[in-house]
mmCIF file of C-alpha atoms in Angstrom:
data_model
loop_
_atom_site.group_PDB
_atom_site.id
_atom_site.type_symbol
_atom_site.label_atom_id
_atom_site.label_comp_id
_atom_site.label_asym_id
_atom_site.label_seq_id
_atom_site.Cartn_x
_atom_site.Cartn_y
_atom_site.Cartn_z
ATOM 1 C CA ILE L 1 132.628 -155.173 -104.334
ATOM 2 C CA CYS L 2 130.895 -153.667 -101.313
ATOM 3 C CA THR L 3 132.868 -155.531 -98.671
ATOM 4 C CA ASP L 4 133.771 -153.758 -95.446
ATOM 5 C CA ARG L 5 137.410 -153.333 -96.365
ATOM 6 C CA ALA L 6 136.525 -152.084 -99.844
ATOM 7 C CA LEU L 7 134.265 -149.401 -98.414
ATOM 8 C CA ILE L 8 136.941 -148.460 -95.882
ATOM 9 C CA LEU L 9 139.274 -147.788 -98.801
ATOM 10 C CA LEU L 10 136.592 -145.889 -100.705
ATOM 11 C CA ARG L 11 135.567 -143.771 -97.720
ATOM 12 C CA HIS L 12 138.960 -142.102 -97.661
ATOM 13 C CA MET L 13 138.916 -141.340 -101.361
ATOM 14 C CA PHE L 14 135.501 -139.843 -102.101
ATOM 15 C CA ASP L 15 134.652 -136.204 -101.610
ATOM 16 C CA CYS L 16 131.708 -135.640 -103.956
ATOM 17 C CA THR L 17 130.671 -132.022 -104.304
ATOM 18 C CA PRO L 18 127.368 -131.174 -105.990
ATOM 19 C CA ARG L 19 128.039 -128.656 -108.717
ATOM 20 C CA SER L 20 125.647 -126.434 -110.604
ATOM 21 C CA LEU L 21 125.898 -124.591 -113.881
ATOM 22 C CA PRO L 22 127.347 -121.109 -113.548
ATOM 23 C CA LEU L 23 125.621 -118.288 -115.314
ATOM 24 C CA VAL L 24 128.311 -115.871 -116.435
ATOM 25 C CA PRO L 25 126.664 -112.425 -116.538
ATOM 26 C CA SER L 26 129.866 -110.681 -117.627
ATOM 27 C CA ALA L 27 130.009 -112.898 -120.691
ATOM 28 C CA LEU L 28 127.030 -111.135 -122.220
ATOM 29 C CA ASP L 29 126.918 -107.706 -120.568
ATOM 30 C CA ASP L 30 126.743 -104.963 -123.199
ATOM 31 C CA PHE L 31 126.984 -107.658 -125.831
ATOM 32 C CA ASP L 32 124.903 -107.600 -128.990
ATOM 33 C CA GLN L 33 123.927 -111.204 -128.517
ATOM 34 C CA TRP L 34 121.500 -110.175 -125.802
ATOM 35 C CA ARG L 35 119.304 -108.559 -128.446
ATOM 36 C CA ARG L 36 119.534 -111.643 -130.597
ATOM 37 C CA LEU L 37 118.379 -113.874 -127.768
ATOM 38 C CA ARG L 38 114.958 -112.271 -128.037
ATOM 39 C CA THR L 39 113.510 -114.694 -130.538
ATOM 40 C CA GLY L 40 109.776 -114.287 -131.089
ATOM 41 C CA SER L 41 108.123 -113.153 -127.892
ATOM 42 C CA THR L 42 110.766 -114.703 -125.670
ATOM 43 C CA THR L 43 113.057 -112.388 -123.736
ATOM 44 C CA PRO L 44 116.395 -113.355 -122.233
ATOM 45 C CA ARG L 45 116.546 -114.085 -118.569
ATOM 46 C CA ARG L 46 119.313 -114.543 -116.083
ATOM 47 C CA ARG L 47 119.376 -117.260 -113.534
ATOM 48 C CA GLU L 48 121.153 -116.767 -110.259
ATOM 49 C CA TRP L 49 122.781 -120.065 -109.465
ATOM 50 C CA PRO L 50 123.042 -120.469 -105.672
ATOM 51 C CA ARG L 51 126.378 -121.253 -104.146
ATOM 52 C CA ARG L 52 126.439 -124.720 -102.707
ATOM 53 C CA LYS L 53 128.517 -125.685 -99.767
ATOM 54 C CA LYS L 54 131.011 -128.457 -100.183
ATOM 55 C CA VAL L 55 129.463 -131.637 -98.844
ATOM 56 C CA ALA L 56 131.424 -134.787 -98.156
ATOM 57 C CA VAL L 57 129.429 -137.820 -99.215
ATOM 58 C CA ALA L 58 130.271 -141.229 -97.820
ATOM 59 C CA PRO L 59 130.543 -143.914 -100.507
ATOM 60 C CA THR L 60 127.569 -146.201 -100.936
ATOM 61 C CA ALA L 61 126.975 -149.509 -102.655
ATOM 62 C CA ALA L 62 125.789 -147.606 -105.730
ATOM 63 C CA ALA L 63 128.954 -145.512 -105.761
ATOM 64 C CA ALA L 64 131.141 -148.587 -105.468
ATOM 65 C CA ALA L 65 129.238 -150.335 -108.233
ATOM 66 C CA SER L 66 129.788 -147.416 -110.611
ATOM 67 C CA LEU L 67 133.569 -147.339 -110.262
ATOM 68 C CA ASP L 68 135.743 -147.723 -113.328
ATOM 69 C CA SER L 69 136.862 -151.156 -114.436
ATOM 70 C CA THR L 70 140.402 -150.861 -113.050
ATOM 71 C CA LEU L 71 139.126 -150.271 -109.518
ATOM 72 C CA LYS L 72 136.512 -152.974 -109.867
ATOM 73 C CA LEU L 73 139.280 -155.361 -110.859
ATOM 74 C CA LEU L 74 141.291 -154.386 -107.784
ATOM 75 C CA LEU L 75 138.419 -154.777 -105.324
ATOM 76 C CA LEU L 76 137.076 -157.978 -106.829
ATOM 77 C CA GLY L 77 140.575 -159.409 -106.926
ATOM 78 C CA LEU L 78 140.894 -159.093 -103.155
ATOM 79 C CA ASP L 79 138.269 -161.822 -102.739
ATOM 80 C CA ASP L 80 139.203 -163.921 -105.777
ATOM 81 C CA GLU L 81 141.597 -166.762 -104.970
ATOM 82 C CA ALA L 82 142.509 -167.062 -108.654
ATOM 83 C CA SER L 83 143.559 -163.411 -108.891
ATOM 84 C CA PRO L 84 147.080 -162.131 -108.147
ATOM 85 C CA MET L 85 145.336 -159.378 -106.184
ATOM 86 C CA SER L 86 144.305 -161.914 -103.539
ATOM 87 C CA THR L 87 147.886 -161.764 -102.233
ATOM 88 C CA LEU L 88 147.024 -158.278 -100.972
ATOM 89 C CA ARG L 89 144.874 -159.739 -98.204
ATOM 90 C CA GLY L 90 146.314 -158.509 -94.951
ATOM 91 C CA HIS L 91 148.240 -155.793 -96.833
ATOM 92 C CA ALA L 92 145.746 -152.949 -96.803
ATOM 93 C CA ASP L 93 148.613 -150.493 -97.198
ATOM 94 C CA MET L 94 149.438 -151.826 -100.654
ATOM 95 C CA ALA L 95 145.787 -151.969 -101.713
ATOM 96 C CA HIS L 96 145.489 -148.383 -100.570
ATOM 97 C CA ALA L 97 148.631 -147.427 -102.496
ATOM 98 C CA ILE L 98 147.152 -148.840 -105.697
ATOM 99 C CA TYR L 99 143.906 -147.036 -105.019
ATOM 100 C CA GLU L 100 145.833 -143.790 -104.407
ATOM 101 C CA HIS L 101 147.662 -144.260 -107.687
ATOM 102 C CA VAL L 102 144.384 -144.574 -109.578
ATOM 103 C CA ARG L 103 142.703 -141.784 -107.605
ATOM 104 C CA HIS L 104 145.544 -139.377 -108.265
ATOM 105 C CA TRP L 105 145.351 -140.050 -111.978
ATOM 106 C CA ARG L 106 141.570 -139.613 -111.949
ATOM 107 C CA ALA L 107 141.846 -136.352 -110.016
ATOM 108 C CA SER L 108 144.395 -134.967 -112.450
ATOM 109 C CA ALA L 109 142.191 -135.926 -115.409
ATOM 110 C CA LEU L 110 139.036 -134.174 -114.138
ATOM 111 C CA CYS L 111 138.901 -130.382 -113.895
ATOM 112 C CA ILE L 112 136.047 -128.827 -111.893
ATOM 113 C CA ASN L 113 137.397 -125.329 -111.268
ATOM 114 C CA GLY L 114 136.331 -123.088 -114.133
ATOM 115 C CA VAL L 115 133.517 -122.433 -116.581
ATOM 116 C CA PHE L 116 132.937 -125.464 -118.786
ATOM 117 C CA ALA L 117 129.153 -125.202 -119.148
ATOM 118 C CA ALA L 118 126.988 -122.113 -118.861
ATOM 119 C CA SER L 119 123.339 -121.171 -119.226
ATOM 120 C CA ILE L 120 123.035 -118.376 -121.798
ATOM 121 C CA GLY L 121 119.328 -117.601 -122.087
ATOM 122 C CA GLN L 122 115.979 -118.719 -123.459
ATOM 123 C CA VAL L 123 115.150 -119.577 -127.069
ATOM 124 C CA GLU L 124 111.896 -120.442 -128.777
ATOM 125 C CA PHE L 125 111.605 -123.524 -130.973
ATOM 126 C CA PRO L 126 109.744 -123.476 -134.304
ATOM 127 C CA ALA L 127 106.654 -125.603 -134.867
ATOM 128 C CA PRO L 128 107.648 -129.297 -134.949
ATOM 129 C CA ARG L 129 107.768 -131.003 -138.341
ATOM 130 C CA GLY L 130 109.582 -134.268 -137.666
ATOM 131 C CA LEU L 131 112.896 -132.890 -138.945
ATOM 132 C CA TYR L 132 116.238 -134.613 -138.563
ATOM 133 C CA CYS L 133 119.806 -133.770 -139.476
ATOM 134 C CA ASN L 134 123.057 -134.658 -137.753
ATOM 135 C CA MET L 135 126.273 -132.650 -138.030
ATOM 136 C CA MET L 136 125.081 -130.992 -141.246
ATOM 137 C CA PRO L 137 127.707 -128.498 -142.476
ATOM 138 C CA PHE L 138 126.671 -124.877 -143.016
ATOM 139 C CA GLN L 139 128.354 -121.496 -143.044
ATOM 140 C CA MET L 140 128.146 -119.671 -139.740
ATOM 141 C CA PRO L 141 127.346 -115.930 -139.675
ATOM 142 C CA ASP L 142 129.981 -113.666 -141.218
ATOM 143 C CA CYS L 143 129.327 -111.043 -138.553
ATOM 144 C CA ILE L 144 127.486 -111.722 -135.324
ATOM 145 C CA ARG L 145 126.052 -108.189 -135.277
ATOM 146 C CA MET L 146 124.269 -108.456 -138.631
ATOM 147 C CA SER L 147 120.619 -109.521 -138.790
ATOM 148 C CA ASP L 148 120.885 -110.581 -142.432
ATOM 149 C CA GLY L 149 123.640 -112.270 -144.373
ATOM 150 C CA GLU L 150 124.515 -114.709 -147.104
ATOM 151 C CA TRP L 151 125.180 -117.385 -144.506
ATOM 152 C CA LYS L 152 121.430 -117.992 -144.204
ATOM 153 C CA GLU L 153 121.406 -119.217 -147.799
ATOM 154 C CA THR L 154 123.560 -122.171 -146.701
ATOM 155 C CA ILE L 155 120.713 -123.458 -144.500
ATOM 156 C CA PRO L 156 118.363 -125.826 -146.405
ATOM 157 C CA PRO L 157 114.771 -124.522 -146.594
ATOM 158 C CA ALA L 158 113.415 -127.216 -144.270
ATOM 159 C CA PHE L 159 115.686 -126.044 -141.431
ATOM 160 C CA LYS L 160 115.352 -122.260 -141.787
ATOM 161 C CA GLY L 161 113.049 -122.235 -138.764
ATOM 162 C CA TYR L 162 116.166 -122.855 -136.669
ATOM 163 C CA ILE L 163 117.976 -119.732 -137.888
ATOM 164 C CA PRO L 164 116.831 -117.718 -134.811
ATOM 165 C CA LEU L 165 118.386 -120.355 -132.552
ATOM 166 C CA ILE L 166 121.659 -120.154 -134.488
ATOM 167 C CA GLU L 167 121.575 -116.368 -134.164
ATOM 168 C CA ALA L 168 121.087 -116.718 -130.416
ATOM 169 C CA CYS L 169 124.489 -118.403 -130.043
ATOM 170 C CA PRO L 170 127.156 -115.829 -129.050
ATOM 171 C CA LEU L 171 129.725 -116.800 -131.672
ATOM 172 C CA THR L 172 133.067 -115.016 -131.668
ATOM 173 C CA HIS L 173 135.271 -113.731 -134.476
ATOM 174 C CA SER L 174 137.203 -117.010 -134.502
ATOM 175 C CA ASP L 175 134.101 -118.784 -135.879
ATOM 176 C CA GLU L 176 132.628 -116.073 -138.096
ATOM 177 C CA GLY L 177 132.143 -117.254 -141.650
ATOM 178 C CA LYS L 178 133.567 -120.705 -140.945
ATOM 179 C CA ILE L 179 131.830 -124.045 -141.337
ATOM 180 C CA GLY L 180 129.698 -125.071 -138.375
ATOM 181 C CA TYR L 181 127.635 -128.217 -137.900
ATOM 182 C CA LEU L 182 123.896 -128.243 -137.248
ATOM 183 C CA THR L 183 121.963 -131.040 -135.549
ATOM 184 C CA VAL L 184 118.159 -131.002 -135.356
ATOM 185 C CA HIS L 185 116.195 -133.951 -134.006
ATOM 186 C CA GLU L 186 112.405 -133.823 -133.717
ATOM 187 C CA SER L 187 110.712 -137.066 -132.706
ATOM 188 C CA GLN L 188 108.579 -138.888 -130.162
ATOM 189 C CA ILE L 189 109.793 -141.190 -127.403
ATOM 190 C CA ALA L 190 108.649 -144.667 -128.409
ATOM 191 C CA HIS L 191 109.207 -146.583 -125.157
ATOM 192 C CA GLU L 192 108.665 -145.739 -121.496
ATOM 193 C CA GLY L 193 111.903 -144.525 -119.960
ATOM 194 C CA GLY L 194 113.597 -144.138 -123.331
ATOM 195 C CA THR L 195 116.008 -141.329 -124.121
ATOM 196 C CA HIS L 196 115.747 -139.019 -127.092
ATOM 197 C CA ARG L 197 119.496 -138.730 -127.511
ATOM 198 C CA ARG L 198 122.441 -140.723 -126.238
ATOM 199 C CA ALA L 199 122.069 -142.068 -122.701
ATOM 200 C CA GLY L 200 124.979 -142.497 -120.317
ATOM 201 C CA LEU L 201 127.546 -139.997 -119.130
ATOM 202 C CA HIS L 202 129.696 -138.915 -122.076
ATOM 203 C CA THR L 203 131.529 -136.078 -123.768
ATOM 204 C CA GLU L 204 131.212 -135.052 -127.398
ATOM 205 C CA SER L 205 134.945 -135.500 -127.939
ATOM 206 C CA PRO L 206 135.886 -139.194 -128.220
ATOM 207 C CA GLY L 207 139.155 -138.461 -126.430
ATOM 208 C CA ARG L 208 142.544 -139.940 -127.143
ATOM 209 C CA VAL L 209 142.306 -140.670 -130.835
ATOM 210 C CA HIS L 210 143.345 -138.749 -133.879
ATOM 211 C CA VAL L 211 142.680 -138.702 -137.583
ATOM 212 C CA ASP L 212 145.464 -139.572 -139.970
ATOM 213 C CA THR L 213 145.063 -136.890 -142.627
ATOM 214 C CA THR L 214 148.124 -137.980 -144.624
ATOM 215 C CA GLY L 215 146.150 -140.546 -146.610
ATOM 216 C CA ALA L 216 143.106 -140.221 -148.814
ATOM 217 C CA THR L 217 140.875 -142.422 -146.670
ATOM 218 C CA GLY L 218 140.807 -140.371 -143.486
ATOM 219 C CA ALA L 219 141.625 -143.295 -141.189
ATOM 220 C CA PHE L 220 140.542 -143.181 -137.552
ATOM 221 C CA VAL L 221 143.432 -144.574 -135.512
ATOM 222 C CA ALA L 222 144.520 -145.080 -131.924
ATOM 223 C CA PRO L 223 147.240 -142.719 -130.672
ATOM 224 C CA PRO L 224 150.829 -143.947 -130.997
ATOM 225 C CA ALA L 225 151.762 -142.683 -127.523
ATOM 226 C CA PRO L 226 150.310 -140.834 -124.507
ATOM 227 C CA GLY L 227 149.707 -137.204 -125.312
ATOM 228 C CA ALA L 228 148.579 -137.853 -128.867
ATOM 229 C CA LEU L 229 146.235 -135.411 -130.518
ATOM 230 C CA THR L 230 142.754 -134.996 -129.106
ATOM 231 C CA PHE L 231 139.850 -135.554 -131.467
ATOM 232 C CA PHE L 232 138.091 -132.187 -131.334
ATOM 233 C CA TRP L 233 134.320 -131.898 -131.628
ATOM 234 C CA GLY L 234 134.009 -128.148 -131.256
ATOM 235 C CA GLY L 235 136.668 -127.638 -128.582
ATOM 236 C CA GLY L 236 135.667 -124.692 -126.452
ATOM 237 C CA HIS L 237 136.926 -122.557 -123.596
ATOM 238 C CA TYR L 238 135.735 -119.549 -121.628
ATOM 239 C CA MET L 239 138.006 -116.510 -121.402
ATOM 240 C CA GLN L 240 137.755 -113.600 -118.979
ATOM 241 C CA HIS L 241 140.886 -111.550 -118.429
ATOM 242 C CA SER L 242 139.623 -109.816 -115.286
ATOM 243 C CA GLU L 243 136.536 -109.669 -113.084
ATOM 244 C CA ASP L 244 135.439 -106.423 -114.722
ATOM 245 C CA ALA L 245 136.131 -107.573 -118.280
ATOM 246 C CA ARG L 246 133.532 -109.097 -120.557
ATOM 247 C CA GLY L 247 133.963 -112.845 -120.867
ATOM 248 C CA VAL L 248 133.900 -114.697 -124.163
ATOM 249 C CA PHE L 249 132.853 -118.216 -125.132
ATOM 250 C CA GLU L 250 135.416 -119.424 -127.673
ATOM 251 C CA GLY L 251 134.275 -122.325 -129.837
ATOM 252 C CA GLY L 252 132.457 -125.128 -128.089
ATOM 253 C CA ILE L 253 128.933 -126.451 -128.483
ATOM 254 C CA TYR L 254 125.526 -124.793 -128.132
ATOM 255 C CA THR L 255 122.468 -126.911 -127.418
ATOM 256 C CA ALA L 256 118.840 -126.599 -126.353
ATOM 257 C CA SER L 257 115.770 -128.789 -125.974
ATOM 258 C CA SER L 258 112.034 -128.172 -126.077
ATOM 259 C CA VAL L 259 111.453 -130.511 -123.104
ATOM 260 C CA GLY L 260 112.614 -129.589 -119.625
ATOM 261 C CA GLY L 261 114.363 -132.235 -117.546
ATOM 262 C CA SER L 262 115.543 -134.178 -120.584
ATOM 263 C CA MET L 263 119.253 -133.359 -120.345
ATOM 264 C CA GLN L 264 121.710 -133.169 -117.466
ATOM 265 C CA VAL L 265 125.107 -131.494 -117.574
ATOM 266 C CA TRP L 266 128.023 -131.001 -115.177
ATOM 267 C CA ASN L 267 130.194 -127.901 -114.997
ATOM 268 C CA ALA L 268 133.365 -129.932 -115.379
ATOM 269 C CA ARG L 269 135.870 -130.957 -118.025
ATOM 270 C CA VAL L 270 137.706 -134.220 -118.585
ATOM 271 C CA ALA L 271 140.998 -132.548 -119.376
ATOM 272 C CA ASP L 272 143.078 -135.659 -120.079
ATOM 273 C CA PRO L 273 141.926 -137.202 -123.378
ATOM 274 C CA ARG L 274 143.350 -140.565 -122.288
ATOM 275 C CA ALA L 275 140.633 -140.719 -119.634
ATOM 276 C CA ILE L 276 137.822 -140.518 -122.194
ATOM 277 C CA GLY L 277 136.544 -143.887 -123.330
ATOM 278 C CA PRO L 278 135.334 -144.950 -126.785
ATOM 279 C CA LEU L 279 132.693 -142.620 -128.245
ATOM 280 C CA GLY L 280 133.276 -140.216 -125.352
ATOM 281 C CA ASP L 281 132.273 -142.545 -122.507
ATOM 282 C CA VAL L 282 133.145 -140.987 -119.122
ATOM 283 C CA ASP L 283 130.793 -142.900 -116.821
ATOM 284 C CA LYS L 284 133.799 -143.805 -114.663
ATOM 285 C CA PHE L 285 133.771 -140.208 -113.364
ATOM 286 C CA ARG L 286 130.156 -140.240 -112.184
ATOM 287 C CA PRO L 287 130.995 -140.884 -108.478
ATOM 288 C CA LEU L 288 133.369 -137.904 -108.516
ATOM 289 C CA LEU L 289 131.056 -135.371 -110.146
ATOM 290 C CA GLY L 290 128.253 -135.076 -107.615
ATOM 291 C CA ALA L 291 124.895 -133.648 -108.662
ATOM 292 C CA GLY L 292 124.500 -132.221 -112.152
ATOM 293 C CA SER L 293 122.225 -129.490 -113.507
ATOM 294 C CA THR L 294 119.056 -130.295 -115.437
ATOM 295 C CA LEU L 295 118.130 -127.942 -118.280
ATOM 296 C CA ASP L 296 114.771 -126.215 -118.570
ATOM 297 C CA ALA L 297 112.688 -126.204 -121.741
ATOM 298 C CA GLY L 298 114.172 -123.749 -124.231
ATOM 299 C CA GLU L 299 117.282 -123.120 -122.126
ATOM 300 C CA LEU L 300 120.281 -122.459 -124.374
ATOM 301 C CA LEU L 301 123.457 -124.056 -123.057
ATOM 302 C CA TRP L 302 127.094 -123.543 -123.980
ATOM 303 C CA MET L 303 129.614 -126.258 -123.137
ATOM 304 C CA THR L 304 132.986 -127.595 -124.209
ATOM 305 C CA ASP L 305 133.371 -130.833 -126.129
ATOM 306 C CA GLN L 306 134.922 -132.382 -122.987
ATOM 307 C CA THR L 307 132.014 -131.481 -120.669
ATOM 308 C CA PRO L 308 130.181 -134.514 -119.178
ATOM 309 C CA HIS L 309 126.467 -134.658 -119.989
ATOM 310 C CA GLU L 310 123.709 -137.184 -120.642
ATOM 311 C CA SER L 311 120.200 -137.524 -122.032
ATOM 312 C CA LEU L 312 117.605 -138.435 -119.380
ATOM 313 C CA PRO L 313 114.737 -140.975 -119.549
ATOM 314 C CA LEU L 314 111.351 -139.621 -120.649
ATOM 315 C CA PRO L 315 107.781 -140.948 -120.610
ATOM 316 C CA ALA L 316 106.578 -142.751 -123.709
ATOM 317 C CA GLY L 317 104.862 -140.425 -126.157
ATOM 318 C CA THR L 318 106.895 -137.342 -125.208
ATOM 319 C CA TYR L 319 107.629 -135.232 -128.284
ATOM 320 C CA ARG L 320 111.012 -133.517 -128.107
ATOM 321 C CA GLN L 321 112.854 -131.055 -130.309
ATOM 322 C CA PHE L 322 116.633 -130.978 -129.980
ATOM 323 C CA PHE L 323 119.023 -128.322 -131.311
ATOM 324 C CA ARG L 324 122.815 -128.421 -131.371
ATOM 325 C CA LEU L 325 125.425 -126.221 -133.006
ATOM 326 C CA VAL L 326 128.991 -127.534 -133.072
ATOM 327 C CA THR L 327 131.456 -124.775 -133.913
ATOM 328 C CA SER L 328 134.274 -124.998 -136.431
ATOM 329 C CA ASN L 329 137.014 -126.794 -134.448
ATOM 330 C CA VAL L 330 136.221 -130.334 -135.606
ATOM 331 C CA SER L 331 138.853 -132.983 -136.349
ATOM 332 C CA GLY L 332 136.766 -135.328 -138.475
ATOM 333 C CA TRP L 333 133.332 -135.759 -140.037
ATOM 334 C CA PHE L 334 131.762 -139.224 -139.976
ATOM 335 C CA ALA L 335 130.107 -139.447 -143.381
ATOM 336 C CA ALA L 336 128.117 -142.577 -142.499
ATOM 337 C CA HIS L 337 126.526 -140.919 -139.469
ATOM 338 C CA SER L 338 126.214 -137.309 -140.635
ATOM 339 C CA THR L 339 123.763 -135.477 -142.888
ATOM 340 C CA GLU L 340 124.944 -134.012 -146.175
ATOM 341 C CA ASN L 341 123.857 -130.468 -146.914
ATOM 342 C CA GLU L 342 121.645 -130.541 -150.015
ATOM 343 C CA LEU L 343 123.023 -127.121 -150.960
ATOM 344 C CA GLY L 344 126.509 -128.558 -151.436
ATOM 345 C CA ILE L 345 128.164 -127.154 -148.302
ATOM 346 C CA LEU L 346 131.035 -129.435 -147.265
ATOM 347 C CA PRO L 347 133.438 -129.555 -144.315
ATOM 348 C CA PRO L 348 136.657 -127.614 -144.991
ATOM 349 C CA PRO L 349 139.760 -129.440 -146.283
ATOM 350 C CA SER L 350 141.252 -129.411 -142.770
ATOM 351 C CA VAL L 351 138.493 -131.773 -141.566
ATOM 352 C CA ALA L 352 139.042 -135.430 -142.458
ATOM 353 C CA ILE L 353 136.075 -137.203 -144.035
ATOM 354 C CA ILE L 354 135.829 -140.545 -142.216
ATOM 355 C CA SER L 355 133.994 -143.269 -144.087
ATOM 356 C CA GLN L 356 134.277 -146.015 -141.471
ATOM 357 C CA ASP L 357 131.478 -146.863 -139.050
ATOM 358 C CA LYS L 358 132.302 -145.097 -135.786
ATOM 359 C CA PHE L 359 130.770 -147.861 -133.656
ATOM 360 C CA GLU L 360 133.023 -150.454 -135.264
ATOM 361 C CA LEU L 361 135.985 -148.154 -134.725
ATOM 362 C CA ALA L 362 135.002 -147.799 -131.076
ATOM 363 C CA ARG L 363 134.893 -151.591 -130.735
ATOM 364 C CA GLN L 364 138.415 -151.782 -132.129
ATOM 365 C CA LEU L 365 139.578 -149.205 -129.588
ATOM 366 C CA VAL L 366 137.996 -151.222 -126.763
ATOM 367 C CA ASP L 367 139.850 -154.327 -127.925
ATOM 368 C CA HIS L 368 143.054 -152.298 -128.082
ATOM 369 C CA ALA L 369 142.489 -150.986 -124.546
ATOM 370 C CA LYS L 370 141.796 -154.466 -123.165
ATOM 371 C CA ALA L 371 145.027 -155.735 -124.668
ATOM 372 C CA ALA L 372 146.946 -152.819 -123.141
ATOM 373 C CA ALA L 373 145.369 -153.061 -119.662
ATOM 374 C CA THR L 374 148.013 -155.385 -118.260
ATOM 375 C CA TRP L 375 150.682 -155.361 -115.593
ATOM 376 C CA SER L 376 154.234 -154.701 -116.698
ATOM 377 C CA SER L 377 155.293 -158.095 -115.297
ATOM 378 C CA PRO L 378 153.595 -161.209 -113.864
ATOM 379 C CA CYS L 379 152.745 -160.841 -110.162
ATOM 380 C CA THR L 380 152.865 -163.964 -108.041
ATOM 381 C CA SER L 381 153.627 -162.516 -104.612
ATOM 382 C CA THR L 382 153.088 -159.443 -102.497
ATOM 383 C CA SER L 383 156.628 -158.352 -103.302
ATOM 384 C CA ASP L 384 155.942 -158.641 -107.010
ATOM 385 C CA ILE L 385 152.791 -156.560 -106.642
ATOM 386 C CA LYS L 386 154.673 -153.873 -104.717
ATOM 387 C CA HIS L 387 157.095 -153.551 -107.621
ATOM 388 C CA GLY L 388 154.247 -153.726 -110.131
ATOM 389 C CA VAL L 389 152.200 -150.805 -108.829
ATOM 390 C CA ARG L 390 154.038 -148.381 -111.066
ATOM 391 C CA GLY L 391 153.357 -150.615 -114.050
ATOM 392 C CA LEU L 392 149.587 -150.419 -113.743
ATOM 393 C CA ASN L 393 148.150 -148.851 -116.881
ATOM 394 C CA VAL L 394 145.302 -146.865 -115.302
ATOM 395 C CA GLY L 395 144.434 -145.140 -118.549
ATOM 396 C CA ALA L 396 143.470 -148.256 -120.470
ATOM 397 C CA ASP L 397 140.271 -149.317 -118.759
#
């Protein structure tokens, strides 16, 4: 891939800007949640994120190697006599046009101007007990300004130690009293360099799929056409009507970890669901994102379900506690991979209960994408390729 002409093409396309998490002071100024962030002896703190200058980074071999499969196919095809792309030799203008086509689509799919991840404050984890639950339904607080409420009775006794962390999340009226989803994972890293949660750059939303709620089975299906419904996993957006107004985190996901340096996040959003791969894979965007932000121990993070993030490798023997609260905007609940609430709390009727294995469903989507990733017509000459550029399905890689 890293031939001279490939890097010449790449050099014109990459402008990687390191981005850091914004702390949004106006989001919590004069807001009751500041008092609720003081769990135990921990007090909230604000972090001043320094402004970073835009830095142009020349592409490297590592950057070229991490490109998405469509670009890899293009660059490899230039040197493959058996590939129709080999007819582009000596026609750098057409190779560049194809690259521009893909780059433009990538740029339109990735949004980096806005607040898509924000550091909220510090929380204190309870004593570890080896607990585990994943996407367990419970009733979120009826009123975010009340210290007590019936909602706490929907938390199983084993997980009540995480109530202060739930209270630390600045929920809005749109989520009050609705069903949220709690994930707690307390365990030790078994192997050197292992990750506690999912490795690889991904989003919580699996992207361009939707749940067919017309049947009784809750089928997980590929979209019939571009622009089909996004599979929501909390949604999320930040609203601030003016610089002087108090901002609000609507929906989204709240997460924290007891081990610093175990999670990395980017203040970005993959806005086009067609660009999100199976199970939320967005590794194709890594060269465009620049440097991410690594969370400290006990740092409470808010993000959207389309925000790129990843779990980082840890030394063997590291004990980590993980907390996540997914708010009410969820399209489906994977019964085979989620934890039932022993108190009988279920997802609302609007959320499809999906019985299929999500990894098998992802494999089916990959097969579907491979079948769709074709040219609109056979290309046997440079002229054919020129006419075929518009037929390249850049979204099905």
